[in-house]
Amino acid sequence: MSQPKISIRYFDIEGSAEKVRLALKIGGVDFDDERFPFSEWPEEKLKTPYEQVPTMMVDGDQNTQSYAMLRYAGRLSGLYPDDPYQAFKVDQAIELELDIRYWIRTSMEISRNSQLLGFKPDAAEEAKEAQQRSRAEIMKDKLPRNLGYLEDLIAKNPAGWCVGDRMTIADLTWHGFVRWLDLGLLDGIPADVSKKYPKLTEWMQKMYAHPVLAEHYKDKKK
């Protein structure tokens, strides 16, 4: 079977597309990495299936939803198990990441869409304070608990991966999330929060040491 023609279109940031880009790169799957500035988003949104990005074009057919894209990329790259139960375990680890990502994304919406959440147009400072309270709650329980789950997941696997004896798309999913934290991009969440988990820290180092990731991030902050 011939390789499909693939392109990924997204903002010129890592974000939701990064795990998909990396999965394809690791598998040696050729793809066009198309990026556009935030200023073009109003026009770009009208070209997408559900007014969201990233999008993935496969042989001229446009698709979206980054986790669906990741599973497809994982199948092409050998990073998603053929065995149904092992695939189930990978999906379970991915959805664990989605649990904590949901809470952080929810806190982001407080400032992004404050008026939709009931804040007055001139209440930006009030919305910011509400976001800070939300982040404090996340730091108090939800984030440490979920990072602890990841720590245990890695610690219980003799191979040191999220699932099985090699890297899967679950590892790429969690790597992207932990990297997001480590870069210190989220107000109220310390950049060193993941460093309290030794197995997680060791696993991140192993991820960055992979030849594809090492090349991909060689000139980027870690």
C-alpha atoms as one frame of an Amber mdcrd trajectory, in Angstrom:
protein
   0.000   0.000   0.000   1.410   3.390  -0.976   1.926   6.039   1.669  -0.850
   8.640   1.823  -0.075  12.279   1.107  -0.347  14.037   4.461  -0.193  17.647
   5.563  -0.720  19.137   9.017  -1.868  22.728   9.333  -1.648  24.648  12.592
  -0.381  27.806  14.253   3.382  28.269  14.311   3.630  26.806  17.817   3.954
  23.349  19.339   0.500  23.093  20.901  -1.950  20.368  19.919  -0.153  19.472
  16.697   3.255  18.671  18.173   2.508  15.128  19.289   1.184  14.312  15.813
   4.174  15.859  14.069   6.529  13.838  16.270   4.651  10.578  15.737   4.961
  10.956  11.971   8.629  11.947  12.214   9.488   8.963  14.397   7.809   6.641
  11.901   9.591   8.228   8.949   6.252   9.248   7.443   6.599  12.204   5.069
   4.219  15.087   5.655   3.928  18.798   4.939   4.167  20.874   8.109   2.066
  23.932   7.277   1.977  26.796   9.771   0.253  30.168   9.867   0.329  33.201
  12.209  -2.410  33.864  14.761  -3.406  36.953  12.789  -4.739  34.711  10.009
  -6.940  32.617  12.302 -10.299  34.315  11.493  -9.803  33.454   7.821  -8.346
  30.009   8.510 -11.232  29.059  10.802 -13.682  29.284   7.927 -11.696  26.639
   6.015 -11.809  23.986   8.736 -14.416  21.250   9.332 -15.340  22.305  12.878
 -13.742  25.762  13.145 -10.704  24.341  14.881  -7.107  23.365  14.264  -4.894
  21.460  13.837  -6.170  19.891  10.655  -4.718  16.937   8.810  -5.138  16.542
   5.073  -4.928  12.902   3.940  -4.936  12.430   0.172  -6.942  15.630  -0.191
  -9.454  14.806   2.562  -9.442  17.288   5.461  -9.718  16.011   9.050  -9.369
  17.424  12.550  -9.300  16.490  16.272  -5.685  16.116  17.372  -6.103  12.885
  19.358  -7.789  11.153  16.424  -4.970  12.460  14.229  -2.460  11.097  16.746
  -3.954   7.606  16.671  -3.855   7.590  12.885  -0.260   8.819  12.897   0.549
   6.199  15.527  -0.799   3.432  13.333   1.229   4.639  10.374   4.347   4.914
  12.535   4.064   1.731  14.569   3.512   3.681  17.787  -0.016   2.388  18.407
  -0.334  -1.322  19.279  -2.094  -3.779  16.985  -3.113  -5.860  19.994  -6.572
  -4.647  21.138  -5.800  -4.863  24.857  -2.476  -3.055  24.538  -4.220  -0.387
  22.453  -6.776  -0.116  25.260  -3.950   0.462  27.759  -2.457   3.163  25.538
  -5.851   4.869  25.225  -6.282   4.675  29.003  -2.974   6.498  29.549  -3.926
   9.126  26.961  -7.294   9.767  28.585  -5.575  10.193  31.945  -3.692  13.096
  30.359  -6.961  14.472  29.018  -8.384  14.504  32.551  -5.838  17.031  33.837
  -5.595  18.910  30.552  -9.351  19.561  30.817  -8.929  21.414  34.111  -6.063
  23.535  32.857  -7.887  24.371  29.635 -10.953  25.311  31.693  -8.840  27.735
  33.738  -7.539  29.278  30.507 -11.083  29.987  29.328 -11.700  32.224  32.343
  -9.505  34.935  30.845  -9.958  34.056  27.167 -13.766  34.140  27.207 -14.497
  36.019  30.402 -17.680  37.678  29.121 -19.185  34.330  28.156 -18.585  33.232
  31.745 -20.472  36.203  33.150 -17.707  38.744  33.686 -18.394  42.325  32.587
 -16.340  43.755  29.671 -14.360  45.967  32.065 -13.723  43.170  34.593 -10.474
  41.798  33.168  -8.733  42.021  36.540 -11.586  40.194  38.238 -11.390  37.442
  35.614  -7.628  37.213  36.117  -8.109  36.766  39.855 -10.681  34.037  39.206
  -8.185  32.291  36.942  -5.522  32.484  39.645  -7.909  30.906  42.154  -8.658
  28.147  39.662  -4.940  27.500  39.104  -4.376  27.412  42.866  -7.009  24.681
  43.175  -5.390  22.755  40.331  -1.997  22.998  42.036  -3.460  21.982  45.402
  -4.866  18.650  44.254  -5.612  17.849  40.629  -2.179  18.370  39.082  -0.108
  16.644  41.800  -2.562  13.751  41.821  -2.415  13.243  38.043   1.355  13.645
  37.849   1.515  11.080  40.636  -0.555   8.722  38.504   1.931   9.171  35.652
   4.837   8.597  38.041   3.274   5.316  39.183   2.490   4.266  35.619   6.128
   4.635  34.599   7.520   3.196  37.853   5.439   0.014  37.561   6.619  -0.664
  34.001  10.086  -2.286  34.005  10.677  -0.832  30.526  10.137   2.701  31.839
   7.502   3.679  29.270   3.851   4.558  29.788   2.706   1.268  28.253   4.591
  -1.802  27.063   8.233  -2.214  26.179   8.653   0.716  23.793   7.515   4.255
  23.116   3.878   4.695  22.093   1.620   7.632  21.369   0.784   7.657  25.098
   4.377   8.724  25.767   4.164  11.446  23.130   0.893  12.683  24.629   2.280
  12.949  28.145   5.614  14.327  26.948   3.813  17.222  25.288   1.843  17.934
  28.444   4.824  17.783  30.822   6.874  19.920  28.418   4.056  22.497  28.486
   4.407  22.638  32.271   8.209  22.675  32.213   8.329  25.671  29.886   6.584
  27.779  32.524   3.890  29.035  30.175   1.037  28.774  32.676   0.636  31.498
  35.301   0.256  30.000  38.751   1.865  26.677  37.841   5.588  26.569  38.655
   7.887  25.454  35.852   9.545  22.943  38.174   6.345  21.199  39.253   7.194
  17.977  37.380  10.702  17.803  38.871   9.284  16.458  42.147   8.657  13.118
  40.439  11.920  11.200  39.889  10.623   8.500  37.532   8.769  11.096  35.475
  11.932  13.233  35.283  14.011  10.244  34.202  11.406   9.333  31.581  11.405
  12.892  30.197  15.171  12.686  29.802  14.755   9.387  27.966  12.165  10.949
  25.678  14.447  13.870  24.808  17.285  11.410  24.154  15.346   9.677  21.378
  17.146  10.549  18.105  14.098  12.160  16.518  13.222  14.222  19.591  16.859
  15.136  20.179  17.072  16.564  16.661  13.647  18.188  16.843  14.372  20.029
  20.098  18.112  20.655  19.736  17.660  24.418  19.331  14.616  24.763  21.582
  14.236  25.378  25.284  13.701  22.293  27.418
